[in-house]
Coordinates of C-alpha atoms in Angstrom, one line a residue:
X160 CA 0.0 0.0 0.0
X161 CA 1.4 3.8 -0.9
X162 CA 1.6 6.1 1.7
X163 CA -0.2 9.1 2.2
X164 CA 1.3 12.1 0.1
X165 CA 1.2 13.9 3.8
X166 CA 4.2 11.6 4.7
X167 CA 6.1 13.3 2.3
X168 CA 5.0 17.1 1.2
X169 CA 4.9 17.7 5.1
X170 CA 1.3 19.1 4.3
X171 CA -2.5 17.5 4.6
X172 CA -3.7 18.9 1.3
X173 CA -3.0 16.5 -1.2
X174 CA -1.8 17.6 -4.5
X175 CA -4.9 17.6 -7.1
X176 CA -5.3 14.7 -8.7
X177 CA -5.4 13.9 -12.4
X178 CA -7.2 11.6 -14.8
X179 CA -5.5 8.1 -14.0
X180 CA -3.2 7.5 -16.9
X181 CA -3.2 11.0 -18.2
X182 CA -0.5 11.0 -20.6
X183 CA -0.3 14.7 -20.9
X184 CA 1.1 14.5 -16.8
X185 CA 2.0 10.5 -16.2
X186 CA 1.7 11.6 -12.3
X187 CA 1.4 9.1 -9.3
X188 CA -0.2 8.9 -6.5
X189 CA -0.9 12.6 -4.5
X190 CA 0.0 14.1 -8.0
X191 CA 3.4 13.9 -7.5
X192 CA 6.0 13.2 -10.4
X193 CA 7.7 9.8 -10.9
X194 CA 11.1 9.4 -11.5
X195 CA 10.9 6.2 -13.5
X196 CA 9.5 5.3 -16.4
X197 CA 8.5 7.6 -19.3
X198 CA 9.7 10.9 -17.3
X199 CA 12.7 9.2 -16.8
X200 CA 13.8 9.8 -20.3
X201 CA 13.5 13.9 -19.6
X202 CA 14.4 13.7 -16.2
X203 CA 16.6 17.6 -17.0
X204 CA 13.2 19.1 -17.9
X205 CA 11.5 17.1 -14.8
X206 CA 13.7 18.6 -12.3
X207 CA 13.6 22.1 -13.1
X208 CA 9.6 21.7 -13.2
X209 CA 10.5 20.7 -9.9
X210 CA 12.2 23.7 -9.0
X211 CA 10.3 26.4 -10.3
X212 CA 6.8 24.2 -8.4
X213 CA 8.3 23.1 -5.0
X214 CA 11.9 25.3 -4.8
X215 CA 15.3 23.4 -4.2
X216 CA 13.7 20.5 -1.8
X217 CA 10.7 18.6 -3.7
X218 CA 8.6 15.4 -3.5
X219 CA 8.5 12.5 -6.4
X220 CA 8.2 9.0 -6.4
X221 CA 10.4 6.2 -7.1
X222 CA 9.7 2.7 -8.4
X223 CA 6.6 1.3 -7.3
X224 CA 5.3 5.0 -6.6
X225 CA 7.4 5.0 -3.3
X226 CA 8.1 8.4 -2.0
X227 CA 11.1 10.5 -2.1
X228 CA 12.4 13.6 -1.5
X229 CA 14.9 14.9 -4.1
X230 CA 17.3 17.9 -3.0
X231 CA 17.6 20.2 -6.3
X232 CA 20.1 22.9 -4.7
X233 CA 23.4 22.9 -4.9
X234 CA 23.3 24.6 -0.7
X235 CA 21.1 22.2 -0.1
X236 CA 22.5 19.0 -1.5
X237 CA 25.8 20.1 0.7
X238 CA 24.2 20.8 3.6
X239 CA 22.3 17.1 3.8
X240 CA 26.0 15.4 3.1
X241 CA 27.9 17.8 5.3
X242 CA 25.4 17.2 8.0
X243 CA 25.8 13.4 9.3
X244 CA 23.8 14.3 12.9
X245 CA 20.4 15.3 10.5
X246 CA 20.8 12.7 7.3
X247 CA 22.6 9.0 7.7
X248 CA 23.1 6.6 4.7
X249 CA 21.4 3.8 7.0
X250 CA 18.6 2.5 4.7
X251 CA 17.0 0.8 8.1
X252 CA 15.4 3.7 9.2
X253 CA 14.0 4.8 6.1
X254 CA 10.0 4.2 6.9
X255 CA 8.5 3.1 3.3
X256 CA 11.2 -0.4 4.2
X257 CA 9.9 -0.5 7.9
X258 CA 6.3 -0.4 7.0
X259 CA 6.9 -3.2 4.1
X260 CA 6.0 -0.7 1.3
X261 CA 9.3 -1.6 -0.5
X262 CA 9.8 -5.5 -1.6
X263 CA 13.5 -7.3 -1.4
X264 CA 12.9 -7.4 -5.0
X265 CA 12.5 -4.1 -5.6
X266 CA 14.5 -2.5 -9.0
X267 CA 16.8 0.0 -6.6
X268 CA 17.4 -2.3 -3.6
X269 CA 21.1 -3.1 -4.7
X270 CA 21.1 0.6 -4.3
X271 CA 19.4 1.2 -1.6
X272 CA 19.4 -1.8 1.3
X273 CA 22.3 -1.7 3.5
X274 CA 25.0 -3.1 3.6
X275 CA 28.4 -3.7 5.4
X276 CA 30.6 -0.8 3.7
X277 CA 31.5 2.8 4.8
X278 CA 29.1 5.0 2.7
X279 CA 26.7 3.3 5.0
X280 CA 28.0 3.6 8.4
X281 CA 28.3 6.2 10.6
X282 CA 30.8 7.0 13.9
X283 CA 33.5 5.0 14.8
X284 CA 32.7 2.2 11.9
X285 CA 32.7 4.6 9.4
X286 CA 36.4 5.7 10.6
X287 CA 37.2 2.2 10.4
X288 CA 35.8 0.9 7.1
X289 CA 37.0 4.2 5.7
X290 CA 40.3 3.9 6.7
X291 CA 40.9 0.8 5.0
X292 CA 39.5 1.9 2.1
X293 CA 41.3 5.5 1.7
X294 CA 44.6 3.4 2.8
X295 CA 44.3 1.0 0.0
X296 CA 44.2 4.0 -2.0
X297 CA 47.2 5.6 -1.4
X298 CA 49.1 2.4 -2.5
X299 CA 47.9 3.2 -5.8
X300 CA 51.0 3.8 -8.0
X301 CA 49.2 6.8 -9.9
X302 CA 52.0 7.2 -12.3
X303 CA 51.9 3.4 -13.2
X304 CA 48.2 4.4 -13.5
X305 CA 48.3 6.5 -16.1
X306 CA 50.6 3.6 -18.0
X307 CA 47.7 1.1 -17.6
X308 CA 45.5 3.8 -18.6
X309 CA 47.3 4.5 -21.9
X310 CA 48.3 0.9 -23.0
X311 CA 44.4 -0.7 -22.4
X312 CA 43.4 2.9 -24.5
X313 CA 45.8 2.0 -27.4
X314 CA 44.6 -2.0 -27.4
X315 CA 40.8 -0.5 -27.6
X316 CA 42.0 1.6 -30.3
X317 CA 44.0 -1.0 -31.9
X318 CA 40.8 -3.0 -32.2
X319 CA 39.1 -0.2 -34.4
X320 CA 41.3 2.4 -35.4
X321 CA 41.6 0.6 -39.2
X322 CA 38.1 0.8 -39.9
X323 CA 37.7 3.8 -40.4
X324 CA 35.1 3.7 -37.9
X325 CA 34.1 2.9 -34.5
X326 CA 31.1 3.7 -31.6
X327 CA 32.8 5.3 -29.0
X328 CA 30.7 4.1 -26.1
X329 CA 30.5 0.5 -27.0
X330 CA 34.1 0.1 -28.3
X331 CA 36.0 2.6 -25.7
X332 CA 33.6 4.7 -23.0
X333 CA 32.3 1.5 -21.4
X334 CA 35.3 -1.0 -21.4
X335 CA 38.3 1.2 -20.6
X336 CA 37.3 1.8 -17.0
X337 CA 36.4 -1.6 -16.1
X338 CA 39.5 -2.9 -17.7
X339 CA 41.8 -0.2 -15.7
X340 CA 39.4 -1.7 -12.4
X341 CA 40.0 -5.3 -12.9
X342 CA 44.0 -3.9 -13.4
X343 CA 44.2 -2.5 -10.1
X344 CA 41.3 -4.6 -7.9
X345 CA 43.9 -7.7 -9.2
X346 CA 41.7 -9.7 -11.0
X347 CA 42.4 -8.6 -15.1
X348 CA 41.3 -11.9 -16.1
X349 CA 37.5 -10.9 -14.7
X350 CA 38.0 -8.0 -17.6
X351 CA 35.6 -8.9 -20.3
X352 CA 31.9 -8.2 -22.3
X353 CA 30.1 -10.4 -19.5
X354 CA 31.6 -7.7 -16.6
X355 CA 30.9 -4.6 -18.6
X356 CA 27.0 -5.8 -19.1
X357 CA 26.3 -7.1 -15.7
X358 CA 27.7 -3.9 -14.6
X359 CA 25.6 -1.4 -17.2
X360 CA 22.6 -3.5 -15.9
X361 CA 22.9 -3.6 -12.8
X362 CA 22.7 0.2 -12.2
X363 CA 19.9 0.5 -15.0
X364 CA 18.1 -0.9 -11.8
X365 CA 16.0 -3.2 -13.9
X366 CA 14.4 -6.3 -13.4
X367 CA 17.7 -8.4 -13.8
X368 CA 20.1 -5.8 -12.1
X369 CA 19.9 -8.7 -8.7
X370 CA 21.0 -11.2 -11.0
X371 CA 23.6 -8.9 -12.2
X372 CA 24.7 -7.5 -9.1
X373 CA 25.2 -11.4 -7.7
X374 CA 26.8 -12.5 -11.1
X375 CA 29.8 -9.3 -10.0
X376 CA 29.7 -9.8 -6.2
X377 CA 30.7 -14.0 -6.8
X378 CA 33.9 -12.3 -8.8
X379 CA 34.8 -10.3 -6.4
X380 CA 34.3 -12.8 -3.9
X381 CA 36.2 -15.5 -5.8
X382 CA 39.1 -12.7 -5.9
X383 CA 38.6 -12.5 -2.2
X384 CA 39.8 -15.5 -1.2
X385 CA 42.4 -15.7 -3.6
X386 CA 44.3 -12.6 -2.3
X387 CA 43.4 -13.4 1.4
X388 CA 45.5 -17.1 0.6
X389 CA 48.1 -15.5 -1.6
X390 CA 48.6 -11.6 -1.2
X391 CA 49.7 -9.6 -4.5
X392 CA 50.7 -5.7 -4.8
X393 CA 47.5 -4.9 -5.9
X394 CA 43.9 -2.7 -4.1
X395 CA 42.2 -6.1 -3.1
X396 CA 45.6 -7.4 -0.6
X397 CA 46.2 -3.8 0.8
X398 CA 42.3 -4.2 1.2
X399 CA 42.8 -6.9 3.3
X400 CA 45.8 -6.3 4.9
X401 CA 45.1 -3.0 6.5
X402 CA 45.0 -2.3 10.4
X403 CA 41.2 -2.3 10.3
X404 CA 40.6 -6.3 9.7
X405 CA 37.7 -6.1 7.6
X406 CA 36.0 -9.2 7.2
X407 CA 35.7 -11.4 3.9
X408 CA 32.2 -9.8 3.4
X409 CA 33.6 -6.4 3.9
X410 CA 36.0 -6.7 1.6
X411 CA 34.1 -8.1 -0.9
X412 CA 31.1 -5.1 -0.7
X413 CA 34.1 -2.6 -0.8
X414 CA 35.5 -4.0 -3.6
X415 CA 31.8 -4.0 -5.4
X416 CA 31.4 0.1 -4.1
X417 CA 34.7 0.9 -5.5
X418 CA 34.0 -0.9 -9.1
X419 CA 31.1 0.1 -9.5
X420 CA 30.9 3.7 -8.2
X421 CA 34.5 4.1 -10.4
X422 CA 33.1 2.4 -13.7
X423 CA 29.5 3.5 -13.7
X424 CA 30.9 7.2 -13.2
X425 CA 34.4 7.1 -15.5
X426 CA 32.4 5.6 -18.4
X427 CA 29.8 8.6 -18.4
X428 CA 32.2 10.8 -18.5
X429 CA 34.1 9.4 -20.8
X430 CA 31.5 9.7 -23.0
X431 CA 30.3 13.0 -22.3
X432 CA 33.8 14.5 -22.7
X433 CA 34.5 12.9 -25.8
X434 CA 30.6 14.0 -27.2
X435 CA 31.3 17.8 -26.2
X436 CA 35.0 17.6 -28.0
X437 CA 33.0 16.0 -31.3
X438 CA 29.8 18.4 -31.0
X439 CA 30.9 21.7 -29.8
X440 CA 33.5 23.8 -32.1
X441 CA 34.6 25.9 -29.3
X442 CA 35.2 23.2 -27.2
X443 CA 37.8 21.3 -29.2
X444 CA 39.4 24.5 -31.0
X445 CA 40.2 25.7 -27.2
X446 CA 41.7 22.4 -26.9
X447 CA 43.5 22.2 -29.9
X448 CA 44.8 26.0 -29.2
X449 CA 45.8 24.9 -25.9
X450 CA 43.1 27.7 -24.3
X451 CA 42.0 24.5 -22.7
X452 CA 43.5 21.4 -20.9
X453 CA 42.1 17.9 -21.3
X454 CA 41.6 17.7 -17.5
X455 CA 40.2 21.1 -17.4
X456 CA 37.8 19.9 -20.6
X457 CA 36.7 17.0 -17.7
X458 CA 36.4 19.7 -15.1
X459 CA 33.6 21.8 -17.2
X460 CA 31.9 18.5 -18.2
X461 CA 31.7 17.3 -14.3
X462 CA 29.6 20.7 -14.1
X463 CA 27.7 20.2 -16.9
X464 CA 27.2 16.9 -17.1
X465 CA 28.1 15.2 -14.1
X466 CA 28.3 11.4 -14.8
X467 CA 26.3 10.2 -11.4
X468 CA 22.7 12.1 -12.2
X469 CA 21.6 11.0 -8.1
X470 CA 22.9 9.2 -5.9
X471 CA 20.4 6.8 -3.6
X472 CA 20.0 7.6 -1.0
X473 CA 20.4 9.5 2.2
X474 CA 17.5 9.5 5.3
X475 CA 16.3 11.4 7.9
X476 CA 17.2 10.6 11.4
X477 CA 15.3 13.2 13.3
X478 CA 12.4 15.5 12.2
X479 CA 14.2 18.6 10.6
X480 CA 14.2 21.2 7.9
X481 CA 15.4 21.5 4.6
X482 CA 14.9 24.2 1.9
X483 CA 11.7 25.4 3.2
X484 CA 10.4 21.7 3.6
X485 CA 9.4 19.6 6.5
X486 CA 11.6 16.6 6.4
X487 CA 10.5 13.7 9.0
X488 CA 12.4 11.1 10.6
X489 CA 13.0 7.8 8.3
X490 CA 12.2 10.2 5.3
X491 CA 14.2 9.0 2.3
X492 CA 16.1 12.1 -0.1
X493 CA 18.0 11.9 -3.1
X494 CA 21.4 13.3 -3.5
X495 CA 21.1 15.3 -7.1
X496 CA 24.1 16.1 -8.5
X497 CA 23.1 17.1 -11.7
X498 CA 20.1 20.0 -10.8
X499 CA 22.5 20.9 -8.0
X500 CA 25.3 21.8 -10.0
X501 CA 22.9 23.9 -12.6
X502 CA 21.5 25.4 -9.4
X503 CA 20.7 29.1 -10.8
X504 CA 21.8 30.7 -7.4
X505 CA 25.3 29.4 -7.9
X506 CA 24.9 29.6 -11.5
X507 CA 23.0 32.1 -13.2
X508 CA 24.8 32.1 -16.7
X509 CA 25.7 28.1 -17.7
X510 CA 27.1 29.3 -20.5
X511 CA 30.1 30.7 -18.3
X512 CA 33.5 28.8 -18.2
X513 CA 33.8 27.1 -15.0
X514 CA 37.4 26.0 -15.4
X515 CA 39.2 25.9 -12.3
X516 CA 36.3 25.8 -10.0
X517 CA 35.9 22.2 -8.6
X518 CA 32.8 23.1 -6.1
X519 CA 30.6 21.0 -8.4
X520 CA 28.5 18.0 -6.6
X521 CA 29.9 15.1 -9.5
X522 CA 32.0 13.3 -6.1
X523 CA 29.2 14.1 -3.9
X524 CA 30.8 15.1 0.1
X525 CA 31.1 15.3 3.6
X526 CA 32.1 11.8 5.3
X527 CA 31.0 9.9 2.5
X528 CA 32.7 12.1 -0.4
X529 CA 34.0 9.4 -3.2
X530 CA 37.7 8.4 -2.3
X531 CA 38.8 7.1 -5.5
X532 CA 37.4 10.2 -7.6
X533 CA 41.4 11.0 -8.9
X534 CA 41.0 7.3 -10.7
X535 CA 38.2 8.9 -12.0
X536 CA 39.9 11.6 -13.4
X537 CA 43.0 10.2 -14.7
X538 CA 41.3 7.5 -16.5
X539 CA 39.2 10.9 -18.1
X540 CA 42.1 12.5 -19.0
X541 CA 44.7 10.1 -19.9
X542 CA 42.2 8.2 -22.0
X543 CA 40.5 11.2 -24.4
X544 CA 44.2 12.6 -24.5
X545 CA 45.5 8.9 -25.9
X546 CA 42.2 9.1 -28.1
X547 CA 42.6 12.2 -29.6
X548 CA 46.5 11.7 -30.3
X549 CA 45.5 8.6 -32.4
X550 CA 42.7 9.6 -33.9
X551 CA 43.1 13.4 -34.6
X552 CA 40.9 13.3 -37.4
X553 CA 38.0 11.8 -35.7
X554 CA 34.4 13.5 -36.6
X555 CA 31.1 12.6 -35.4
X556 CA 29.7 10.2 -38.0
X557 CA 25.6 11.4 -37.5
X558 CA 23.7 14.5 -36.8
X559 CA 23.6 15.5 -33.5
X560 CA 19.9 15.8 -33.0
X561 CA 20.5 12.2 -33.6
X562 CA 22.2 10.9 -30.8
X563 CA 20.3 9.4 -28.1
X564 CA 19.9 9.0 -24.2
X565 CA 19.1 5.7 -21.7
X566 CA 18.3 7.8 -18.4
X567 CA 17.7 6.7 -15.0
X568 CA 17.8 8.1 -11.3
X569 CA 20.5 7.2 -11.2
X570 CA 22.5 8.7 -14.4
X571 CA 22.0 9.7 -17.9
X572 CA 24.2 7.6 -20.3
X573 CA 24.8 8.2 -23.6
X574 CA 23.7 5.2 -25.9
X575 CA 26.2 5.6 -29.1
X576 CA 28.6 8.0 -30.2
X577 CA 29.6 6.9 -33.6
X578 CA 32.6 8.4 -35.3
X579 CA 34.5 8.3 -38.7
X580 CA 38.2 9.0 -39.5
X581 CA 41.2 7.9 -41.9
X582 CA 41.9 4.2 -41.2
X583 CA 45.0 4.4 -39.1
X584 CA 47.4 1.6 -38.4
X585 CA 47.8 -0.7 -35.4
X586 CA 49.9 0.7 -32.5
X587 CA 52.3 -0.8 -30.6
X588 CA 50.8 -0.7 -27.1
X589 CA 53.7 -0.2 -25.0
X590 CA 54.4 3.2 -26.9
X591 CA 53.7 6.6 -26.7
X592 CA 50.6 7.1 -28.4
X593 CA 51.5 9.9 -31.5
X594 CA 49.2 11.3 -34.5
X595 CA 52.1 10.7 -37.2
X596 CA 56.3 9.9 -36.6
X597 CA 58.4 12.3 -35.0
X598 CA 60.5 13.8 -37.9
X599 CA 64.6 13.4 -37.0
X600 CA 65.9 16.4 -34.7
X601 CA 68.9 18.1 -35.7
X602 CA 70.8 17.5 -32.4
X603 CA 72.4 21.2 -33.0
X604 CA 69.1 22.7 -32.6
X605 CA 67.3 23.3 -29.0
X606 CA 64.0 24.8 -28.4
X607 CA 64.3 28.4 -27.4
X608 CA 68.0 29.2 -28.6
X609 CA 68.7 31.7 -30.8
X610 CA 70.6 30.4 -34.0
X611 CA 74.4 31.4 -34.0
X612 CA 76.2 32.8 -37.2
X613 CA 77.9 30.0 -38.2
X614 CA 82.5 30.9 -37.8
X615 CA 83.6 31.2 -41.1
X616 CA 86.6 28.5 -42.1
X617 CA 90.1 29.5 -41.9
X618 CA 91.7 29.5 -45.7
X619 CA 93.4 26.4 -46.2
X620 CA 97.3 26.1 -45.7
X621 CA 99.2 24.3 -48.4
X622 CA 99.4 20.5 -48.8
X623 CA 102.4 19.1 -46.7
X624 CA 104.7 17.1 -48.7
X625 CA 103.4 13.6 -48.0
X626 CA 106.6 12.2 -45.7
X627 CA 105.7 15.3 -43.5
X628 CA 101.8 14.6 -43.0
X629 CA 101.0 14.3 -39.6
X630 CA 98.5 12.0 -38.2
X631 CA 94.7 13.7 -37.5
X632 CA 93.0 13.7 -34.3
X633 CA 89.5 11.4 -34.2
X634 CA 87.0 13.5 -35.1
X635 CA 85.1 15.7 -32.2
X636 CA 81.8 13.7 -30.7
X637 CA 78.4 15.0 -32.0
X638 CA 77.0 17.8 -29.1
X639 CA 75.0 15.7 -26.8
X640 CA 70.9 16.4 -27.2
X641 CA 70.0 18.4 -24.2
X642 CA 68.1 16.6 -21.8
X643 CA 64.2 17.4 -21.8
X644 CA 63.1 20.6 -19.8
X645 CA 60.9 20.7 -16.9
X646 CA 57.5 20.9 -18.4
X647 CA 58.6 18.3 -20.7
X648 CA 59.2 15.8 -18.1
X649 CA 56.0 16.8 -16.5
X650 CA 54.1 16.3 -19.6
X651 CA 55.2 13.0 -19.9
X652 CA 54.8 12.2 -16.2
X653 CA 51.2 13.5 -16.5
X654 CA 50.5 10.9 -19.6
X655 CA 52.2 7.6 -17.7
X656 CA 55.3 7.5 -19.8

């Protein structure tokens, strides 16, 4: 049975109702919007409706018409995930699962039902589970990273780039982040088209996401046990290994948190980067001018786009107060990343250049901010930068009024992006990815010395007589090529190499 719209609006007038199955409004019960189904597919328009009818805090409904609230401000959204005494991730005190409303088989319940990791614990077990997760972390090699970042871009590219043609989220958005995943969790054999699906499906929340999310969780188990037998220098043993002593079970839900949570957001915005560079003139001539940095190209799609659309969910733990709205204990609110960050108060123009400013709400924050969000980003900016090396031709290969959209709460994915370009040829993997050969360097020329007039030759003295020829020294070894700069070695720190 639904609840009363009261529980949610915080008021005892219920919205006016509408003609059941009124396209023209598709609302639920109470009148209130759902976030499923057909309005899932214009779930931008949806929320600023929201807005402009309810203000930055509004009511909807999820699956199964179960209410919601979902936070639409960007002050807002960081006040309920800087606030850990008002909001908890505990999903056992949220009162449509108490009162049996929501069913274990619900679509969102591998989202939503609690488990055993940090973003759901609070206090002293948070600390805990945290700590072994933001220590496994720093054992990350980042510049080795970046090398595994590069050589599983070039083998994705290899398997294309002489076609001429390729789709950019089937072929490279949604396998390069689960390959670099499997790379660092330890397990690159799990890397393969059977991981990638179970993962897309699994967040698509639909009726096989369970079987999905148990088909991922028995890898990560499997992996479990193997690194607890037989450590490795890899996440999954530093996992294991820390201070903390998280359990097999632990380990195995982190694991799932930090594949998931790192795929599901790097492919998105991998996509939407590389859809912007292909779409928007300005975009890629600022890049190609060098007005504009790949990671700062990331930056201003994070704001735009951010690749995690909501994030379920957070819930009341005491009757409070939120944007004007009467929130009551074991209420249920979404985290919205994606109206927060278009927020009007924070940002009235969107057409403005937000490089440089990294308040966006893409990694969410508080105690429960994402820890792995640099992955994120170098696997953004290491992979469109490879990409765009080897393919520096590439060109959006349909209209854009033709590309298309598979949205949920959850996020907004882009369903193809194909391309067209020159056939190029394979690429060795282990090298630096480049657009066409380096032409040979005259080792007598440096970058950013001034040419000398070259010492004219002495005349020549006469011929000895041939008894009297002495013999001649070995010619003088060519001038050493100087050693590369500063911001050379950076640049090729920065790209793994």
């Amino acid at each position: 049975m639904t609840p009363e719209p009261h529980s949610l609006t915080g008021t005892d007038d219920p919205a006016p109702g509408v003609p059941p199955g009124c396209p023209a409004h598709r609302l639920g019960p109470g009148g209130l919007h759902r976030l499923y189904g057909p309005e899932a597919d214009e779930l931008g328009e949806l929320y600023e409706k929201l807005r402009a009818e309810h203000g930055p805090v509004a009511p909807v409904l999820l699956h199964d018409d179960v209410p919601m609230w979902v936070v639409l401000g960007h002050t807002e959204n960081l006040h309920m995930v800087r606030t850990p005494s008002q909001y908890c991730r505990d999903s056992r005190i949220w009162t449509p699962l108490l009162e049996g409303v929501v069913k274990p088989d619900h679509p969102l319940m591998p989202h939503i039902a609690w488990q055993p990791i940090c973003s759901h614990a609070e206090g002293d077990e948070h600390q805990r589970l945290r700590a072994a997760v933001t220590g496994a972390m720093t054992t990350i090699d980042h510049r080795g990273l970046r090398r595994h970042i590069n050589r599983y871009t070039q083998r994705l590219v290899n398997e294309f780039c002489g076609q001429g043609r390729a789709d950019l989220v089937s072929q490279f958005a949604e396998h390069l982040p689960m390959a670099v995943m499997c790379e660092i969790l330890g397990m690159p054999e799990e890397y393969n088209d059977r991981i990638v699906q179970a993962a897309r499906d699994m967040l698509k929340g639909t009726e096989t996401a369970i079987t999905s999310n148990a088909y991922i969780m028995d890898a990560l188990m499997r992996l479990t046990a193997r690194r607890r037998a037989r450590p490795e220098e890899d996440f999954t043993s530093h996992l294991i290994n820390h201070p903390a002593g998280l359990t097999d079970e632990e380990v195995g839900q982190h694991l799932r948190v930090v594949l998931i949570a790192a795929y599901e957001s790097t492919a998105n915005l991998l996509a939407n980067v590389l859809r912007v560079v292909l779409t928007d003139p300005r975009f890629r001539a600022q890049l190609n001018g060098g007005q504009m940095t790949v990671p700062e190209a990331v930056e201003q799609s994070l704001w735009d786009e951010p690749p995690i659309s909501a994030v379920l969910g957070y819930f009341a733990k005491q009757d409070t107060e939120l944007g004007g709205r009467r929130i009551r204990k074991g209420d249920g609110l979404l985290f919205a990343p994606a109206p927060g960050n278009v927020d009007p108060r924070v940002r009235p123009d969107l057409s403005a250049n937000m490089q440089g400013n990294r308040s966006h709400l893409a990694f969410g924050g508080g105690p429960h901010e994402c820890p792995g969000q640099d992955i994120g980003r170098a696997i953004a900016d290491v992979g469109v930068d490879a990409l765009l090396m080897r393919l520096s031709d590439v060109q959006l290969d349909c209209a854009e009024e033709d590309l298309r959209w598979r949205s949920s709460i959850a996020s907004r994915h882009l369903v193809e992006l194909p391309v067209r370009f020159e056939p190029k040829p394979q690429q060795d993997v282990m090298l630096k990815p480049s657009p066409a050969p380096v032409p040979p360097q005259r080792a007598t020329w440096q970058i950013g010395t001034k040419p000398t007039e070259p010492t004219p030759a002495p005349a020549p003295a006469p011929a000895p007589a041939p008894e009297a020829v002495a013999p001649q020294p070995a010619p003088a070894p060519a001038e050493p090529v100087r050693r590369l700069g500063v911001w050379q070695r950076v640049r090729r720190w920065w790209r793994g190499h």
